[in-house]
């Protein structure tokens, strides 16, 4: 994959699209739609049919969806990392992107959908410990059940199965912040080193768990590997000028990814680099933008609301418990909720960026003052300690 002289690289492709290729926008919305389509089987028929699907020829495609989300996220977040001059700013931007929409979805599920579908009296519903535990989802501590809710659906009691990835997403940002602290800005090799190290660590831990015998995952890939997927996305961004952008490599990696994820022993580990190339290649393509990806990002909302909408429809309208009817009805409804989430929650939350800039500037000034008092300038006028990095400007935050 290393470029020959004059070969087009990932960085060239990114630059040619002005840093904003449409492929990433299309890929995000396509992956979120794919998640809803995947769940049409479990919410329509239950776990047995869903488990059979994972071992069918469709299995590799299903296993690729969530890892591709994390690879894509890593690549894009790495760009944000380059523009953020402090860890505080980096983590703040991630928080305002994740938590507001997550909090609203959890509150709507608990206070709006739950009371309408629970089999319990409302007094018991609101005082049940499960209700309070479900609200902890807003902090990233995931709980799937509300008291008496969706008890008669094919996938009983599960309110929002898709929240399982939230803790791993938060862990990705924590790991990223740790790598920044350990010198990622100066030594980009820290990222691929972390990819190799964590992959080996998780593989050895998996073997140790099963008495040093490899046991393939029965369905969706282990959540711990999502952190590796995220970091390999970061690595491809940092090495974008050293990796070739070529269609033959894309085709070869797509085939290898399918083979690795279709029951090959250890395939979930072997597919990490090939699936990463497939994801970033697709993202760097730059077709003409249609209205669905122009000026809005509905993917997170579809991802958050898809499963809840499907469970509610399967509860209220049992006649929709056919996978293709499930998709036809629930996908547009999820898109409507996603649009409302974007325009009334996510987009307004992003307007808090200037407040983050102001907070980061105030924090930097305070830290500078503390350090100046602790390490005063010597008699030659030279400071005793270097000032912290300058905070991000409003223009940087807007980008």
PDB file of N, CA, C and O in Angstrom, residues 83-149:
ATOM      1  N   UNK A  83      -6.654  19.964  14.812  1.00  0.00           N
ATOM      2  CA  UNK A  83      -7.076  21.365  14.946  1.00  0.00           C
ATOM      3  C   UNK A  83      -7.220  21.776  16.410  1.00  0.00           C
ATOM      4  O   UNK A  83      -7.231  22.966  16.712  1.00  0.00           O
ATOM      5  N   UNK A  84      -7.377  20.798  17.294  1.00  0.00           N
ATOM      6  CA  UNK A  84      -7.498  21.099  18.721  1.00  0.00           C
ATOM      7  C   UNK A  84      -6.108  21.233  19.335  1.00  0.00           C
ATOM      8  O   UNK A  84      -5.301  20.312  19.231  1.00  0.00           O
ATOM      9  N   UNK A  85      -5.861  22.344  19.992  1.00  0.00           N
ATOM     10  CA  UNK A  85      -4.533  22.569  20.543  1.00  0.00           C
ATOM     11  C   UNK A  85      -4.400  22.119  21.994  1.00  0.00           C
ATOM     12  O   UNK A  85      -3.309  22.178  22.561  1.00  0.00           O
ATOM     13  N   UNK A  86      -5.494  21.704  22.612  1.00  0.00           N
ATOM     14  CA  UNK A  86      -5.421  21.192  23.980  1.00  0.00           C
ATOM     15  C   UNK A  86      -6.303  19.950  24.104  1.00  0.00           C
ATOM     16  O   UNK A  86      -7.284  19.783  23.364  1.00  0.00           O
ATOM     17  N   UNK A  87      -5.967  19.085  25.054  1.00  0.00           N
ATOM     18  CA  UNK A  87      -6.785  17.900  25.324  1.00  0.00           C
ATOM     19  C   UNK A  87      -8.160  18.311  25.826  1.00  0.00           C
ATOM     20  O   UNK A  87      -9.174  17.680  25.510  1.00  0.00           O
ATOM     21  N   UNK A  88      -8.212  19.379  26.612  1.00  0.00           N
ATOM     22  CA  UNK A  88      -9.499  19.857  27.131  1.00  0.00           C
ATOM     23  C   UNK A  88     -10.454  20.188  25.993  1.00  0.00           C
ATOM     24  O   UNK A  88     -11.632  19.816  26.019  1.00  0.00           O
ATOM     25  N   UNK A  89      -9.945  20.875  24.986  1.00  0.00           N
ATOM     26  CA  UNK A  89     -10.778  21.235  23.845  1.00  0.00           C
ATOM     27  C   UNK A  89     -11.202  19.993  23.070  1.00  0.00           C
ATOM     28  O   UNK A  89     -12.356  19.867  22.653  1.00  0.00           O
ATOM     29  N   UNK A  90     -10.284  19.062  22.897  1.00  0.00           N
ATOM     30  CA  UNK A  90     -10.589  17.830  22.170  1.00  0.00           C
ATOM     31  C   UNK A  90     -11.723  17.065  22.848  1.00  0.00           C
ATOM     32  O   UNK A  90     -12.701  16.673  22.204  1.00  0.00           O
ATOM     33  N   UNK A  91     -11.608  16.852  24.160  1.00  0.00           N
ATOM     34  CA  UNK A  91     -12.634  16.107  24.881  1.00  0.00           C
ATOM     35  C   UNK A  91     -13.943  16.881  24.965  1.00  0.00           C
ATOM     36  O   UNK A  91     -15.032  16.300  24.920  1.00  0.00           O
ATOM     37  N   UNK A  92     -13.857  18.200  25.067  1.00  0.00           N
ATOM     38  CA  UNK A  92     -15.068  19.015  25.109  1.00  0.00           C
ATOM     39  C   UNK A  92     -15.870  18.909  23.828  1.00  0.00           C
ATOM     40  O   UNK A  92     -17.112  18.800  23.855  1.00  0.00           O
ATOM     41  N   UNK A  93     -15.189  18.941  22.690  1.00  0.00           N
ATOM     42  CA  UNK A  93     -15.882  18.811  21.412  1.00  0.00           C
ATOM     43  C   UNK A  93     -16.544  17.452  21.268  1.00  0.00           C
ATOM     44  O   UNK A  93     -17.653  17.338  20.735  1.00  0.00           O
ATOM     45  N   UNK A  94     -15.870  16.411  21.751  1.00  0.00           N
ATOM     46  CA  UNK A  94     -16.469  15.073  21.685  1.00  0.00           C
ATOM     47  C   UNK A  94     -17.711  14.995  22.579  1.00  0.00           C
ATOM     48  O   UNK A  94     -18.700  14.366  22.234  1.00  0.00           O
ATOM     49  N   UNK A  95     -17.648  15.654  23.751  1.00  0.00           N
ATOM     50  CA  UNK A  95     -18.774  15.594  24.695  1.00  0.00           C
ATOM     51  C   UNK A  95     -20.015  16.252  24.127  1.00  0.00           C
ATOM     52  O   UNK A  95     -21.125  15.708  24.235  1.00  0.00           O
ATOM     53  N   UNK A  96     -19.863  17.432  23.505  1.00  0.00           N
ATOM     54  CA  UNK A  96     -21.056  18.116  22.992  1.00  0.00           C
ATOM     55  C   UNK A  96     -21.607  17.421  21.751  1.00  0.00           C
ATOM     56  O   UNK A  96     -22.759  17.665  21.373  1.00  0.00           O
ATOM     57  N   UNK A  97     -20.799  16.567  21.135  1.00  0.00           N
ATOM     58  CA  UNK A  97     -21.317  15.822  19.986  1.00  0.00           C
ATOM     59  C   UNK A  97     -22.085  14.578  20.427  1.00  0.00           C
ATOM     60  O   UNK A  97     -23.046  14.159  19.765  1.00  0.00           O
ATOM     61  N   UNK A  98     -21.688  13.984  21.545  1.00  0.00           N
ATOM     62  CA  UNK A  98     -22.264  12.702  21.955  1.00  0.00           C
ATOM     63  C   UNK A  98     -23.404  12.854  22.963  1.00  0.00           C
ATOM     64  O   UNK A  98     -24.501  12.318  22.785  1.00  0.00           O
ATOM     65  N   UNK A  99     -23.167  13.584  24.044  1.00  0.00           N
ATOM     66  CA  UNK A  99     -24.065  13.536  25.197  1.00  0.00           C
ATOM     67  C   UNK A  99     -25.435  14.192  25.006  1.00  0.00           C
ATOM     68  O   UNK A  99     -26.447  13.648  25.475  1.00  0.00           O
ATOM     69  N   UNK A 100     -25.566  15.361  24.367  1.00  0.00           N
ATOM     70  CA  UNK A 100     -26.902  15.964  24.281  1.00  0.00           C
ATOM     71  C   UNK A 100     -27.912  15.064  23.576  1.00  0.00           C
ATOM     72  O   UNK A 100     -29.026  14.844  24.092  1.00  0.00           O
ATOM     73  N   UNK A 101     -27.570  14.524  22.405  1.00  0.00           N
ATOM     74  CA  UNK A 101     -28.514  13.672  21.681  1.00  0.00           C
ATOM     75  C   UNK A 101     -28.784  12.377  22.442  1.00  0.00           C
ATOM     76  O   UNK A 101     -29.928  11.901  22.495  1.00  0.00           O
ATOM     77  N   UNK A 102     -27.748  11.808  23.039  1.00  0.00           N
ATOM     78  CA  UNK A 102     -27.927  10.592  23.838  1.00  0.00           C
ATOM     79  C   UNK A 102     -28.873  10.849  25.004  1.00  0.00           C
ATOM     80  O   UNK A 102     -29.777  10.049  25.284  1.00  0.00           O
ATOM     81  N   UNK A 103     -28.697  11.958  25.695  1.00  0.00           N
ATOM     82  CA  UNK A 103     -29.535  12.272  26.858  1.00  0.00           C
ATOM     83  C   UNK A 103     -30.994  12.432  26.468  1.00  0.00           C
ATOM     84  O   UNK A 103     -31.901  11.928  27.150  1.00  0.00           O
ATOM     85  N   UNK A 104     -31.248  13.115  25.358  1.00  0.00           N
ATOM     86  CA  UNK A 104     -32.632  13.318  24.917  1.00  0.00           C
ATOM     87  C   UNK A 104     -33.270  11.989  24.539  1.00  0.00           C
ATOM     88  O   UNK A 104     -34.435  11.723  24.887  1.00  0.00           O
ATOM     89  N   UNK A 105     -32.536  11.127  23.837  1.00  0.00           N
ATOM     90  CA  UNK A 105     -33.094   9.829  23.458  1.00  0.00           C
ATOM     91  C   UNK A 105     -33.442   9.009  24.688  1.00  0.00           C
ATOM     92  O   UNK A 105     -34.513   8.395  24.761  1.00  0.00           O
ATOM     93  N   UNK A 106     -32.562   8.996  25.689  1.00  0.00           N
ATOM     94  CA  UNK A 106     -32.815   8.227  26.914  1.00  0.00           C
ATOM     95  C   UNK A 106     -34.034   8.773  27.644  1.00  0.00           C
ATOM     96  O   UNK A 106     -34.899   8.008  28.112  1.00  0.00           O
ATOM     97  N   UNK A 107     -34.132  10.078  27.747  1.00  0.00           N
ATOM     98  CA  UNK A 107     -35.260  10.703  28.450  1.00  0.00           C
ATOM     99  C   UNK A 107     -36.574  10.425  27.728  1.00  0.00           C
ATOM    100  O   UNK A 107     -37.602  10.107  28.354  1.00  0.00           O
ATOM    101  N   UNK A 108     -36.579  10.520  26.391  1.00  0.00           N
ATOM    102  CA  UNK A 108     -37.805  10.243  25.630  1.00  0.00           C
ATOM    103  C   UNK A 108     -38.228   8.783  25.805  1.00  0.00           C
ATOM    104  O   UNK A 108     -39.423   8.488  25.956  1.00  0.00           O
ATOM    105  N   UNK A 109     -37.264   7.875  25.785  1.00  0.00           N
ATOM    106  CA  UNK A 109     -37.602   6.453  25.963  1.00  0.00           C
ATOM    107  C   UNK A 109     -38.189   6.201  27.346  1.00  0.00           C
ATOM    108  O   UNK A 109     -39.168   5.458  27.490  1.00  0.00           O
ATOM    109  N   UNK A 110     -37.597   6.825  28.373  1.00  0.00           N
ATOM    110  CA  UNK A 110     -38.012   6.557  29.748  1.00  0.00           C
ATOM    111  C   UNK A 110     -39.314   7.247  30.112  1.00  0.00           C
ATOM    112  O   UNK A 110     -40.158   6.680  30.821  1.00  0.00           O
ATOM    113  N   UNK A 111     -39.512   8.491  29.633  1.00  0.00           N
ATOM    114  CA  UNK A 111     -40.656   9.285  30.085  1.00  0.00           C
ATOM    115  C   UNK A 111     -41.796   9.359  29.069  1.00  0.00           C
ATOM    116  O   UNK A 111     -42.901   9.753  29.435  1.00  0.00           O
ATOM    117  N   UNK A 112     -41.534   9.007  27.824  1.00  0.00           N
ATOM    118  CA  UNK A 112     -42.592   9.089  26.823  1.00  0.00           C
ATOM    119  C   UNK A 112     -43.018   7.710  26.346  1.00  0.00           C
ATOM    120  O   UNK A 112     -44.183   7.326  26.488  1.00  0.00           O
ATOM    121  N   UNK A 113     -42.091   6.921  25.812  1.00  0.00           N
ATOM    122  CA  UNK A 113     -42.459   5.606  25.284  1.00  0.00           C
ATOM    123  C   UNK A 113     -42.776   4.643  26.421  1.00  0.00           C
ATOM    124  O   UNK A 113     -43.798   3.948  26.385  1.00  0.00           O
ATOM    125  N   UNK A 114     -41.924   4.592  27.429  1.00  0.00           N
ATOM    126  CA  UNK A 114     -42.112   3.650  28.530  1.00  0.00           C
ATOM    127  C   UNK A 114     -43.490   3.706  29.170  1.00  0.00           C
ATOM    128  O   UNK A 114     -44.162   2.665  29.303  1.00  0.00           O
ATOM    129  N   UNK A 115     -43.968   4.880  29.600  1.00  0.00           N
ATOM    130  CA  UNK A 115     -45.282   4.936  30.238  1.00  0.00           C
ATOM    131  C   UNK A 115     -46.421   4.472  29.346  1.00  0.00           C
ATOM    132  O   UNK A 115     -47.448   3.983  29.847  1.00  0.00           O
ATOM    133  N   UNK A 116     -46.274   4.595  28.015  1.00  0.00           N
ATOM    134  CA  UNK A 116     -47.349   4.188  27.107  1.00  0.00           C
ATOM    135  C   UNK A 116     -47.383   2.679  26.878  1.00  0.00           C
ATOM    136  O   UNK A 116     -48.440   2.141  26.523  1.00  0.00           O
ATOM    137  N   UNK A 117     -46.268   2.000  27.047  1.00  0.00           N
ATOM    138  CA  UNK A 117     -46.238   0.584  26.704  1.00  0.00           C
ATOM    139  C   UNK A 117     -45.995  -0.329  27.905  1.00  0.00           C
ATOM    140  O   UNK A 117     -46.101  -1.551  27.771  1.00  0.00           O
ATOM    141  N   UNK A 118     -45.697   0.221  29.073  1.00  0.00           N
ATOM    142  CA  UNK A 118     -45.414  -0.631  30.218  1.00  0.00           C
ATOM    143  C   UNK A 118     -46.654  -1.417  30.659  1.00  0.00           C
ATOM    144  O   UNK A 118     -47.788  -0.934  30.569  1.00  0.00           O
ATOM    145  N   UNK A 119     -46.401  -2.631  31.109  1.00  0.00           N
ATOM    146  CA  UNK A 119     -47.483  -3.466  31.619  1.00  0.00           C
ATOM    147  C   UNK A 119     -47.760  -3.189  33.092  1.00  0.00           C
ATOM    148  O   UNK A 119     -48.701  -3.754  33.661  1.00  0.00           O
ATOM    149  N   UNK A 120     -46.984  -2.316  33.719  1.00  0.00           N
ATOM    150  CA  UNK A 120     -47.122  -2.014  35.137  1.00  0.00           C
ATOM    151  C   UNK A 120     -47.942  -0.738  35.345  1.00  0.00           C
ATOM    152  O   UNK A 120     -47.983   0.133  34.470  1.00  0.00           O
ATOM    153  N   UNK A 121     -48.587  -0.588  36.513  1.00  0.00           N
ATOM    154  CA  UNK A 121     -49.179   0.705  36.857  1.00  0.00           C
ATOM    155  C   UNK A 121     -48.085   1.777  36.879  1.00  0.00           C
ATOM    156  O   UNK A 121     -46.934   1.504  37.229  1.00  0.00           O
ATOM    157  N   UNK A 122     -48.449   2.989  36.495  1.00  0.00           N
ATOM    158  CA  UNK A 122     -47.435   4.040  36.366  1.00  0.00           C
ATOM    159  C   UNK A 122     -46.706   4.297  37.683  1.00  0.00           C
ATOM    160  O   UNK A 122     -45.509   4.608  37.691  1.00  0.00           O
ATOM    161  N   UNK A 123     -47.423   4.180  38.803  1.00  0.00           N
ATOM    162  CA  UNK A 123     -46.765   4.396  40.091  1.00  0.00           C
ATOM    163  C   UNK A 123     -45.648   3.381  40.305  1.00  0.00           C
ATOM    164  O   UNK A 123     -44.570   3.725  40.808  1.00  0.00           O
ATOM    165  N   UNK A 124     -45.889   2.138  39.921  1.00  0.00           N
ATOM    166  CA  UNK A 124     -44.857   1.113  40.047  1.00  0.00           C
ATOM    167  C   UNK A 124     -43.753   1.315  39.016  1.00  0.00           C
ATOM    168  O   UNK A 124     -42.576   1.060  39.289  1.00  0.00           O
ATOM    169  N   UNK A 125     -44.135   1.751  37.821  1.00  0.00           N
ATOM    170  CA  UNK A 125     -43.150   1.965  36.751  1.00  0.00           C
ATOM    171  C   UNK A 125     -42.106   3.003  37.167  1.00  0.00           C
ATOM    172  O   UNK A 125     -40.897   2.772  37.046  1.00  0.00           O
ATOM    173  N   UNK A 126     -42.570   4.147  37.668  1.00  0.00           N
ATOM    174  CA  UNK A 126     -41.641   5.238  37.980  1.00  0.00           C
ATOM    175  C   UNK A 126     -40.848   4.991  39.259  1.00  0.00           C
ATOM    176  O   UNK A 126     -39.829   5.645  39.485  1.00  0.00           O
ATOM    177  N   UNK A 127     -41.299   4.073  40.092  1.00  0.00           N
ATOM    178  CA  UNK A 127     -40.564   3.802  41.332  1.00  0.00           C
ATOM    179  C   UNK A 127     -39.720   2.535  41.262  1.00  0.00           C
ATOM    180  O   UNK A 127     -38.987   2.225  42.201  1.00  0.00           O
ATOM    181  N   UNK A 128     -39.827   1.815  40.163  1.00  0.00           N
ATOM    182  CA  UNK A 128     -39.044   0.593  40.014  1.00  0.00           C
ATOM    183  C   UNK A 128     -37.561   0.938  39.852  1.00  0.00           C
ATOM    184  O   UNK A 128     -37.203   1.883  39.141  1.00  0.00           O
ATOM    185  N   UNK A 129     -36.661   0.202  40.490  1.00  0.00           N
ATOM    186  CA  UNK A 129     -35.214   0.482  40.357  1.00  0.00           C
ATOM    187  C   UNK A 129     -34.718   0.447  38.917  1.00  0.00           C
ATOM    188  O   UNK A 129     -33.759   1.135  38.569  1.00  0.00           O
ATOM    189  N   UNK A 130     -35.368  -0.361  38.063  1.00  0.00           N
ATOM    190  CA  UNK A 130     -34.952  -0.417  36.666  1.00  0.00           C
ATOM    191  C   UNK A 130     -35.126   0.932  35.974  1.00  0.00           C
ATOM    192  O   UNK A 130     -34.344   1.270  35.076  1.00  0.00           O
ATOM    193  N   UNK A 131     -36.148   1.685  36.372  1.00  0.00           N
ATOM    194  CA  UNK A 131     -36.367   2.991  35.769  1.00  0.00           C
ATOM    195  C   UNK A 131     -35.197   3.923  36.070  1.00  0.00           C
ATOM    196  O   UNK A 131     -34.656   4.576  35.173  1.00  0.00           O
ATOM    197  N   UNK A 132     -34.805   3.988  37.328  1.00  0.00           N
ATOM    198  CA  UNK A 132     -33.679   4.840  37.694  1.00  0.00           C
ATOM    199  C   UNK A 132     -32.385   4.387  37.047  1.00  0.00           C
ATOM    200  O   UNK A 132     -31.565   5.215  36.614  1.00  0.00           O
ATOM    201  N   UNK A 133     -32.201   3.063  36.950  1.00  0.00           N
ATOM    202  CA  UNK A 133     -30.982   2.542  36.326  1.00  0.00           C
ATOM    203  C   UNK A 133     -30.918   2.917  34.850  1.00  0.00           C
ATOM    204  O   UNK A 133     -29.845   3.236  34.322  1.00  0.00           O
ATOM    205  N   UNK A 134     -32.083   2.911  34.183  1.00  0.00           N
ATOM    206  CA  UNK A 134     -32.092   3.237  32.752  1.00  0.00           C
ATOM    207  C   UNK A 134     -31.635   4.670  32.507  1.00  0.00           C
ATOM    208  O   UNK A 134     -30.979   4.959  31.496  1.00  0.00           O
ATOM    209  N   UNK A 135     -31.944   5.566  33.409  1.00  0.00           N
ATOM    210  CA  UNK A 135     -31.552   6.964  33.245  1.00  0.00           C
ATOM    211  C   UNK A 135     -30.035   7.137  33.288  1.00  0.00           C
ATOM    212  O   UNK A 135     -29.508   8.140  32.801  1.00  0.00           O
ATOM    213  N   UNK A 136     -29.331   6.168  33.867  1.00  0.00           N
ATOM    214  CA  UNK A 136     -27.871   6.243  33.902  1.00  0.00           C
ATOM    215  C   UNK A 136     -27.251   6.103  32.518  1.00  0.00           C
ATOM    216  O   UNK A 136     -26.050   6.344  32.344  1.00  0.00           O
ATOM    217  N   UNK A 137     -28.063   5.728  31.527  1.00  0.00           N
ATOM    218  CA  UNK A 137     -27.545   5.667  30.159  1.00  0.00           C
ATOM    219  C   UNK A 137     -26.986   7.005  29.698  1.00  0.00           C
ATOM    220  O   UNK A 137     -26.091   7.043  28.844  1.00  0.00           O
ATOM    221  N   UNK A 138     -27.496   8.091  30.246  1.00  0.00           N
ATOM    222  CA  UNK A 138     -27.020   9.422  29.817  1.00  0.00           C
ATOM    223  C   UNK A 138     -25.561   9.630  30.205  1.00  0.00           C
ATOM    224  O   UNK A 138     -24.888  10.512  29.653  1.00  0.00           O
ATOM    225  N   UNK A 139     -25.051   8.838  31.147  1.00  0.00           N
ATOM    226  CA  UNK A 139     -23.657   8.967  31.557  1.00  0.00           C
ATOM    227  C   UNK A 139     -22.757   7.955  30.850  1.00  0.00           C
ATOM    228  O   UNK A 139     -21.547   7.946  31.071  1.00  0.00           O
ATOM    229  N   UNK A 140     -23.342   7.104  30.014  1.00  0.00           N
ATOM    230  CA  UNK A 140     -22.562   6.066  29.356  1.00  0.00           C
ATOM    231  C   UNK A 140     -22.550   4.749  30.101  1.00  0.00           C
ATOM    232  O   UNK A 140     -21.908   3.797  29.661  1.00  0.00           O
ATOM    233  N   UNK A 141     -23.266   4.663  31.243  1.00  0.00           N
ATOM    234  CA  UNK A 141     -23.412   3.398  31.973  1.00  0.00           C
ATOM    235  C   UNK A 141     -24.696   2.743  31.459  1.00  0.00           C
ATOM    236  O   UNK A 141     -25.802   3.151  31.823  1.00  0.00           O
ATOM    237  N   UNK A 142     -24.546   1.752  30.615  1.00  0.00           N
ATOM    238  CA  UNK A 142     -25.649   1.288  29.792  1.00  0.00           C
ATOM    239  C   UNK A 142     -26.518   0.249  30.509  1.00  0.00           C
ATOM    240  O   UNK A 142     -26.024  -0.715  31.094  1.00  0.00           O
ATOM    241  N   UNK A 143     -27.829   0.491  30.448  1.00  0.00           N
ATOM    242  CA  UNK A 143     -28.860  -0.423  30.945  1.00  0.00           C
ATOM    243  C   UNK A 143     -29.913  -0.532  29.844  1.00  0.00           C
ATOM    244  O   UNK A 143     -30.287   0.465  29.224  1.00  0.00           O
ATOM    245  N   UNK A 144     -30.409  -1.737  29.618  1.00  0.00           N
ATOM    246  CA  UNK A 144     -31.258  -1.981  28.448  1.00  0.00           C
ATOM    247  C   UNK A 144     -32.742  -2.082  28.758  1.00  0.00           C
ATOM    248  O   UNK A 144     -33.562  -2.086  27.831  1.00  0.00           O
ATOM    249  N   UNK A 145     -33.119  -2.176  30.024  1.00  0.00           N
ATOM    250  CA  UNK A 145     -34.499  -2.511  30.340  1.00  0.00           C
ATOM    251  C   UNK A 145     -35.199  -1.400  31.104  1.00  0.00           C
ATOM    252  O   UNK A 145     -34.611  -0.735  31.962  1.00  0.00           O
ATOM    253  N   UNK A 146     -36.485  -1.222  30.778  1.00  0.00           N
ATOM    254  CA  UNK A 146     -37.400  -0.397  31.555  1.00  0.00           C
ATOM    255  C   UNK A 146     -38.479  -1.309  32.118  1.00  0.00           C
ATOM    256  O   UNK A 146     -38.888  -2.274  31.447  1.00  0.00           O
ATOM    257  N   UNK A 147     -38.975  -1.056  33.319  1.00  0.00           N
ATOM    258  CA  UNK A 147     -39.913  -1.982  33.968  1.00  0.00           C
ATOM    259  C   UNK A 147     -41.193  -2.199  33.160  1.00  0.00           C
ATOM    260  O   UNK A 147     -41.891  -1.240  32.827  1.00  0.00           O
ATOM    261  N   UNK A 148     -41.442  -3.461  32.821  1.00  0.00           N
ATOM    262  CA  UNK A 148     -42.676  -3.833  32.136  1.00  0.00           C
ATOM    263  C   UNK A 148     -42.771  -3.396  30.698  1.00  0.00           C
ATOM    264  O   UNK A 148     -43.850  -3.479  30.100  1.00  0.00           O
ATOM    265  N   UNK A 149     -41.674  -2.970  30.082  1.00  0.00           N
ATOM    266  CA  UNK A 149     -41.715  -2.405  28.725  1.00  0.00           C
ATOM    267  C   UNK A 149     -41.310  -3.456  27.693  1.00  0.00           C
ATOM    268  O   UNK A 149     -40.326  -4.171  27.880  1.00  0.00           O
TER     269      UNK A 149
END
